[in-house]
Structure formats: structure tokens, C-alpha cells
Amino acid sequence: DVKVTQSSRYLVKRTGEKVFLECVQDMDHENMFWYRQDPGLGLRLIYFSYDVKMKEKGDIPEGYSVSREKKERFSLILESASTNQTSMYLCASSSLALNTEAFFGQGTRLTVV
Amino acid sequence: AQSVTQLDSQVPVFEEAPVELRCNYSSSVSVYLFWYVQYPNQGLQLLLKYLSGSTLVKGINGFEAEFNKSQTSFHLRKPSVHISDTAEYFCAVIQAAGNKLTFGGGTRVLVKP
């Protein structure tokens, strides 16, 4: 059974904290993605990576960074959390062939207080 | 650049009635199209995808979608819905030569008994 695992389902952090969201996939996929999901806005792409140590900005990268040191792991970093980063964060992975589906994790609901 | 518009944010429908969820996209190049479903408190899973060939695509759980290139649309339909179809549905597009998966704002379907 294919799996994308996000390290936490729920997180509460304080304003100004550095926050790490971890995602691991067991499908040997080349592509990995981080999205945030907000009501009425759908999923917006923050960053994606198509190879180890490679990354590209998505539509809303401001305030975020990412790290991909190993193929199976893709981390999202909030350098200094702010209340407007309170959201649901979804990680996904897919193989390099574009005609394959993306597999999603269960999501991390982050609240910044 | 590509974008996806889902014209209805919410669709209430009675059980056993038909439902259509509308999706329009814009892109200057060829695209692949997807519909995903998100059940409450779960991640996204693929319903169906259009890559090429027949414009009518059948997916899981009795859903189907029709690709219309001239109208740049990819509407999702089901002839008879069940209570279990209550969920949020997302249309997504990826350019044939790219690797950035872009989502629409989502349509929340509420099936009433």
C-alpha cells in the first residue's frame, strides 16, 4: 500500500517560532510537493522538488523554505511562524512521468497563536 | 502559467439525484487534467484523469468527466449520488511539459437524504 506520511496531524506553535513539517514517502517518487489548503482557495502550491537537493518555488513561497536531503523525505520550514500561516498543510508525491497521479498525506493542521 | 476555476463552491444535492461539478482551466500549452476527492478529515485521492484519447473518462465510484478542448472545460458528473459522496472535489491541471500541479478552489458537495 503506497504511503505518504506527515509527521503530525495537529500542531500548535507560537508566533515567531521556527516550525518544521516533515513528509516521508515510500514509493521512490522523484517529485514531492507542499501545498496549503484554505477554505475557498483550494490547494495552493508552496514549493516542490523533482530531485534530491532540487527545489522550485510554487505560487506562495513567501515565508517558507524547504529541504530535501534524501529522496524519500521533504521538509517544509516556517522560518518565523505568523498567524496568517495557520492552515492545513498537505504533502504529496508523484513519479517523474506526468501521467501518474499524485499521492497525498493526511495533512497537518497548523495553528499559530 | 496555468490556472483552474471551479465555478461552484458548494453544491447541495439530494440522494439518488445527478450532480455535475464544473471545472474550467486556462493554459497556453497542452495539459493533463485530474479530479481528486477529499472526504472529511482525509487526504486527497484520485477520482479520474484525462491524459489523451477519448474525451469521456470514467473514474472510481461511478464518476465520469468530459474533456472539452474548445471550451477548456473538464466537468465531473455522476448520474446518481449517494450519501457517501459527501466530500470536497478538486479539479487539477498539469502542463504536458511541466511538473507543477495546479488545483482549483474546490467544490463542496453535500448529499441530502
mmCIF file of C-alpha atoms in Angstrom:
data_model
loop_
_atom_site.group_PDB
_atom_site.id
_atom_site.type_symbol
_atom_site.label_atom_id
_atom_site.label_comp_id
_atom_site.label_asym_id
_atom_site.label_seq_id
_atom_site.Cartn_x
_atom_site.Cartn_y
_atom_site.Cartn_z
ATOM 1 C CA ASP A 1 0.000 0.000 0.000
ATOM 2 C CA VAL A 2 1.504 3.299 -1.096
ATOM 3 C CA LYS A 3 2.072 5.822 1.595
ATOM 4 C CA VAL A 4 2.816 9.472 2.163
ATOM 5 C CA THR A 5 3.232 10.134 5.847
ATOM 6 C CA GLN A 6 3.199 13.514 7.500
ATOM 7 C CA SER A 7 4.783 13.606 10.920
ATOM 8 C CA SER A 8 1.950 15.389 12.746
ATOM 9 C CA ARG A 9 -1.815 15.668 12.268
ATOM 10 C CA TYR A 10 -2.125 18.702 14.529
ATOM 11 C CA LEU A 11 0.405 21.308 15.627
ATOM 12 C CA VAL A 12 0.104 24.448 17.719
ATOM 13 C CA LYS A 13 3.014 26.874 17.606
ATOM 14 C CA ARG A 14 3.694 30.370 18.843
ATOM 15 C CA THR A 15 4.286 33.398 16.657
ATOM 16 C CA GLY A 16 7.961 33.717 15.791
ATOM 17 C CA GLU A 17 8.815 30.047 16.322
ATOM 18 C CA LYS A 18 10.676 28.067 13.689
ATOM 19 C CA VAL A 19 8.432 25.227 12.558
ATOM 20 C CA PHE A 20 9.345 22.031 10.733
ATOM 21 C CA LEU A 21 6.765 19.929 8.898
ATOM 22 C CA GLU A 22 8.059 16.556 7.788
ATOM 23 C CA CYS A 23 6.859 14.333 4.964
ATOM 24 C CA VAL A 24 8.062 10.869 4.021
ATOM 25 C CA GLN A 25 7.032 8.749 1.036
ATOM 26 C CA ASP A 26 7.776 5.094 0.465
ATOM 27 C CA MET A 27 7.151 4.920 -3.297
ATOM 28 C CA ASP A 28 10.590 6.032 -4.561
ATOM 29 C CA HIS A 29 8.912 9.026 -6.219
ATOM 30 C CA GLU A 30 11.039 11.764 -7.749
ATOM 31 C CA ASN A 31 8.533 14.593 -7.260
ATOM 32 C CA MET A 32 7.378 15.896 -3.908
ATOM 33 C CA PHE A 33 5.099 18.842 -3.188
ATOM 34 C CA TRP A 34 3.930 21.023 -0.318
ATOM 35 C CA TYR A 35 0.510 22.679 -0.527
ATOM 36 C CA ARG A 36 -1.538 24.705 1.886
ATOM 37 C CA GLN A 37 -5.290 24.314 1.891
ATOM 38 C CA ASP A 38 -7.587 27.153 2.926
ATOM 39 C CA PRO A 39 -11.379 27.332 2.599
ATOM 40 C CA GLY A 40 -12.436 28.724 -0.760
ATOM 41 C CA LEU A 41 -8.856 28.883 -2.046
ATOM 42 C CA GLY A 42 -8.338 25.211 -2.742
ATOM 43 C CA LEU A 43 -4.780 23.919 -2.645
ATOM 44 C CA ARG A 44 -2.018 26.400 -3.304
ATOM 45 C CA LEU A 45 1.463 25.182 -4.121
ATOM 46 C CA ILE A 46 4.190 26.409 -1.781
ATOM 47 C CA TYR A 47 7.252 24.523 -3.060
ATOM 48 C CA PHE A 48 8.026 21.386 -4.987
ATOM 49 C CA SER A 49 11.062 19.248 -5.570
ATOM 50 C CA TYR A 50 11.834 16.974 -8.514
ATOM 51 C CA ASP A 51 15.073 15.512 -7.167
ATOM 52 C CA VAL A 52 17.245 15.392 -4.085
ATOM 53 C CA LYS A 53 18.516 18.863 -3.191
ATOM 54 C CA MET A 54 16.453 20.372 -6.032
ATOM 55 C CA LYS A 55 13.550 22.691 -5.328
ATOM 56 C CA GLU A 56 11.325 25.135 -7.120
ATOM 57 C CA LYS A 57 9.059 27.849 -5.808
ATOM 58 C CA GLY A 58 5.366 27.383 -6.195
ATOM 59 C CA ASP A 59 2.723 30.077 -6.127
ATOM 60 C CA ILE A 60 3.078 31.186 -2.499
ATOM 61 C CA PRO A 61 6.661 30.556 -1.287
ATOM 62 C CA GLU A 62 7.000 33.672 0.861
ATOM 63 C CA GLY A 63 7.682 32.850 4.497
ATOM 64 C CA TYR A 64 8.553 29.225 3.744
ATOM 65 C CA SER A 65 11.601 27.208 2.816
ATOM 66 C CA VAL A 66 12.108 23.512 2.078
ATOM 67 C CA SER A 67 14.741 20.854 2.392
ATOM 68 C CA ARG A 68 15.206 17.603 0.512
ATOM 69 C CA GLU A 69 18.348 15.813 1.620
ATOM 70 C CA LYS A 70 17.026 12.317 0.869
ATOM 71 C CA LYS A 71 14.715 11.167 -1.892
ATOM 72 C CA GLU A 72 12.001 9.945 0.459
ATOM 73 C CA ARG A 73 11.851 12.998 2.744
ATOM 74 C CA PHE A 74 10.686 16.551 2.028
ATOM 75 C CA SER A 75 10.545 19.088 4.835
ATOM 76 C CA LEU A 76 8.681 22.367 4.942
ATOM 77 C CA ILE A 77 10.150 25.061 7.185
ATOM 78 C CA LEU A 78 8.430 28.127 8.518
ATOM 79 C CA GLU A 79 11.354 30.335 9.465
ATOM 80 C CA SER A 80 9.309 32.556 11.789
ATOM 81 C CA ALA A 81 5.729 31.432 12.118
ATOM 82 C CA SER A 82 2.991 34.016 11.808
ATOM 83 C CA THR A 83 -0.742 33.809 12.463
ATOM 84 C CA ASN A 84 -1.516 34.051 8.728
ATOM 85 C CA GLN A 85 0.273 30.742 8.278
ATOM 86 C CA THR A 86 -2.425 28.979 10.268
ATOM 87 C CA SER A 87 -3.700 26.449 7.747
ATOM 88 C CA MET A 88 -3.896 22.830 6.637
ATOM 89 C CA TYR A 89 -0.652 21.692 5.014
ATOM 90 C CA LEU A 90 -0.673 18.802 2.558
ATOM 91 C CA CYS A 91 2.323 16.909 1.247
ATOM 92 C CA ALA A 92 2.177 14.913 -1.988
ATOM 93 C CA SER A 93 4.473 12.835 -4.140
ATOM 94 C CA SER A 94 4.410 11.571 -7.715
ATOM 95 C CA SER A 95 6.645 9.757 -10.124
ATOM 96 C CA LEU A 96 8.513 11.641 -12.804
ATOM 97 C CA ALA A 97 6.103 10.519 -15.508
ATOM 98 C CA LEU A 98 3.453 13.221 -15.594
ATOM 99 C CA ASN A 99 0.624 10.902 -16.384
ATOM 100 C CA THR A 100 0.681 9.340 -12.970
ATOM 101 C CA GLU A 101 -1.328 10.543 -10.057
ATOM 102 C CA ALA A 102 -0.054 12.436 -7.047
ATOM 103 C CA PHE A 103 -0.422 10.688 -3.689
ATOM 104 C CA PHE A 104 -1.281 12.785 -0.679
ATOM 105 C CA GLY A 105 -0.599 12.596 3.006
ATOM 106 C CA GLN A 106 -3.322 13.071 5.624
ATOM 107 C CA GLY A 107 -2.398 16.678 6.199
ATOM 108 C CA THR A 108 -1.075 18.700 9.131
ATOM 109 C CA ARG A 109 -3.367 21.278 10.661
ATOM 110 C CA LEU A 110 -1.091 24.014 11.951
ATOM 111 C CA THR A 111 -2.339 26.698 14.308
ATOM 112 C CA VAL A 112 -0.081 29.658 15.039
ATOM 113 C CA VAL A 113 -1.060 31.586 18.154
ATOM 114 C CA ALA B 1 1.160 29.821 -16.495
ATOM 115 C CA GLN B 2 -1.921 27.738 -15.884
ATOM 116 C CA SER B 3 -4.988 28.228 -13.736
ATOM 117 C CA VAL B 4 -8.082 26.289 -12.747
ATOM 118 C CA THR B 5 -11.520 27.670 -11.911
ATOM 119 C CA GLN B 6 -14.213 25.662 -10.211
ATOM 120 C CA LEU B 7 -17.384 27.617 -10.742
ATOM 121 C CA ASP B 8 -19.354 26.329 -7.757
ATOM 122 C CA SER B 9 -18.022 26.466 -4.226
ATOM 123 C CA GLN B 10 -20.895 24.406 -2.824
ATOM 124 C CA VAL B 11 -23.394 22.039 -4.416
ATOM 125 C CA PRO B 12 -26.252 20.634 -2.333
ATOM 126 C CA VAL B 13 -27.931 17.637 -3.944
ATOM 127 C CA PHE B 14 -30.490 15.037 -2.910
ATOM 128 C CA GLU B 15 -29.583 11.385 -2.686
ATOM 129 C CA GLU B 16 -30.039 9.496 -5.988
ATOM 130 C CA ALA B 17 -30.134 12.754 -7.971
ATOM 131 C CA PRO B 18 -27.493 13.551 -10.610
ATOM 132 C CA VAL B 19 -24.692 16.004 -9.956
ATOM 133 C CA GLU B 20 -22.335 17.990 -12.186
ATOM 134 C CA LEU B 21 -19.286 19.855 -10.923
ATOM 135 C CA ARG B 22 -17.855 22.406 -13.286
ATOM 136 C CA CYS B 23 -14.167 22.995 -13.970
ATOM 137 C CA ASN B 24 -12.542 25.360 -16.442
ATOM 138 C CA TYR B 25 -8.835 25.759 -16.983
ATOM 139 C CA SER B 26 -6.505 28.076 -18.838
ATOM 140 C CA SER B 27 -3.180 27.143 -20.325
ATOM 141 C CA SER B 28 -1.214 28.120 -23.392
ATOM 142 C CA VAL B 29 0.007 24.562 -23.923
ATOM 143 C CA SER B 30 -1.366 21.037 -23.724
ATOM 144 C CA VAL B 31 -2.391 19.844 -20.300
ATOM 145 C CA TYR B 32 -3.315 16.745 -18.352
ATOM 146 C CA LEU B 33 -6.417 17.014 -16.161
ATOM 147 C CA PHE B 34 -7.400 15.387 -12.887
ATOM 148 C CA TRP B 35 -10.269 15.242 -10.422
ATOM 149 C CA TYR B 36 -9.486 14.487 -6.774
ATOM 150 C CA VAL B 37 -11.851 13.893 -3.859
ATOM 151 C CA GLN B 38 -11.266 14.706 -0.215
ATOM 152 C CA TYR B 39 -13.511 13.004 2.318
ATOM 153 C CA PRO B 40 -13.824 14.634 5.754
ATOM 154 C CA ASN B 41 -10.574 14.540 7.732
ATOM 155 C CA GLN B 42 -8.719 12.695 4.998
ATOM 156 C CA GLY B 43 -6.140 13.457 2.343
ATOM 157 C CA LEU B 44 -6.915 13.698 -1.357
ATOM 158 C CA GLN B 45 -7.396 10.676 -3.582
ATOM 159 C CA LEU B 46 -7.638 10.454 -7.346
ATOM 160 C CA LEU B 47 -11.081 10.047 -8.917
ATOM 161 C CA LEU B 48 -10.057 10.111 -12.569
ATOM 162 C CA LYS B 49 -7.651 11.643 -15.040
ATOM 163 C CA TYR B 50 -7.527 12.723 -18.671
ATOM 164 C CA LEU B 51 -4.247 12.283 -20.499
ATOM 165 C CA SER B 52 -5.234 11.793 -24.146
ATOM 166 C CA GLY B 53 -7.607 9.820 -26.349
ATOM 167 C CA SER B 54 -11.303 9.550 -25.608
ATOM 168 C CA THR B 55 -12.673 12.752 -24.165
ATOM 169 C CA LEU B 56 -15.043 10.875 -21.848
ATOM 170 C CA VAL B 57 -13.163 9.499 -18.882
ATOM 171 C CA LYS B 58 -14.584 7.090 -16.334
ATOM 172 C CA GLY B 59 -13.335 7.005 -12.777
ATOM 173 C CA ILE B 60 -13.991 5.327 -9.479
ATOM 174 C CA ASN B 61 -17.295 5.301 -7.590
ATOM 175 C CA GLY B 62 -19.387 5.875 -10.735
ATOM 176 C CA PHE B 63 -17.931 9.291 -11.594
ATOM 177 C CA GLU B 64 -17.075 10.386 -15.113
ATOM 178 C CA ALA B 65 -15.748 13.552 -16.699
ATOM 179 C CA GLU B 66 -15.679 15.005 -20.179
ATOM 180 C CA PHE B 67 -12.774 16.938 -21.619
ATOM 181 C CA ASN B 68 -13.802 19.751 -23.946
ATOM 182 C CA LYS B 69 -10.782 21.388 -25.525
ATOM 183 C CA SER B 70 -12.657 24.179 -27.294
ATOM 184 C CA GLN B 71 -14.340 25.237 -24.065
ATOM 185 C CA THR B 72 -11.285 24.406 -21.923
ATOM 186 C CA SER B 73 -13.513 22.517 -19.545
ATOM 187 C CA PHE B 74 -13.376 19.233 -17.647
ATOM 188 C CA HIS B 75 -16.724 18.833 -15.897
ATOM 189 C CA LEU B 76 -17.332 15.973 -13.476
ATOM 190 C CA ARG B 77 -20.637 14.091 -13.368
ATOM 191 C CA LYS B 78 -22.379 11.314 -11.520
ATOM 192 C CA PRO B 79 -25.856 10.140 -12.555
ATOM 193 C CA SER B 80 -26.996 9.159 -9.063
ATOM 194 C CA VAL B 81 -25.250 10.261 -5.871
ATOM 195 C CA HIS B 82 -25.091 8.548 -2.501
ATOM 196 C CA ILE B 83 -24.764 9.978 0.976
ATOM 197 C CA SER B 84 -21.175 8.701 0.954
ATOM 198 C CA ASP B 85 -20.346 11.074 -1.923
ATOM 199 C CA THR B 86 -20.460 13.988 0.518
ATOM 200 C CA ALA B 87 -16.952 15.397 0.179
ATOM 201 C CA GLU B 88 -14.905 18.172 -1.370
ATOM 202 C CA TYR B 89 -13.891 17.757 -5.000
ATOM 203 C CA PHE B 90 -10.866 19.357 -6.624
ATOM 204 C CA CYS B 91 -10.049 19.806 -10.280
ATOM 205 C CA ALA B 92 -6.329 19.952 -11.127
ATOM 206 C CA VAL B 93 -4.176 20.544 -14.182
ATOM 207 C CA ILE B 94 -0.571 19.983 -15.118
ATOM 208 C CA GLN B 95 1.098 21.170 -18.297
ATOM 209 C CA ALA B 96 2.296 18.380 -20.539
ATOM 210 C CA ALA B 97 5.843 19.760 -20.423
ATOM 211 C CA GLY B 98 5.851 20.831 -16.804
ATOM 212 C CA ASN B 99 5.698 19.316 -13.332
ATOM 213 C CA LYS B 100 3.636 21.867 -11.422
ATOM 214 C CA LEU B 101 0.227 20.511 -10.418
ATOM 215 C CA THR B 102 -2.294 23.363 -10.013
ATOM 216 C CA PHE B 103 -5.620 22.976 -8.219
ATOM 217 C CA GLY B 104 -8.924 24.780 -8.376
ATOM 218 C CA GLY B 105 -10.670 26.225 -5.339
ATOM 219 C CA GLY B 106 -12.699 23.096 -4.674
ATOM 220 C CA THR B 107 -16.414 22.281 -4.713
ATOM 221 C CA ARG B 108 -18.050 21.034 -1.556
ATOM 222 C CA VAL B 109 -20.818 18.503 -2.292
ATOM 223 C CA LEU B 110 -23.427 17.890 0.362
ATOM 224 C CA VAL B 111 -25.737 14.959 -0.347
ATOM 225 C CA LYS B 112 -29.039 15.169 1.496
ATOM 226 C CA PRO B 113 -31.316 12.207 2.228
#
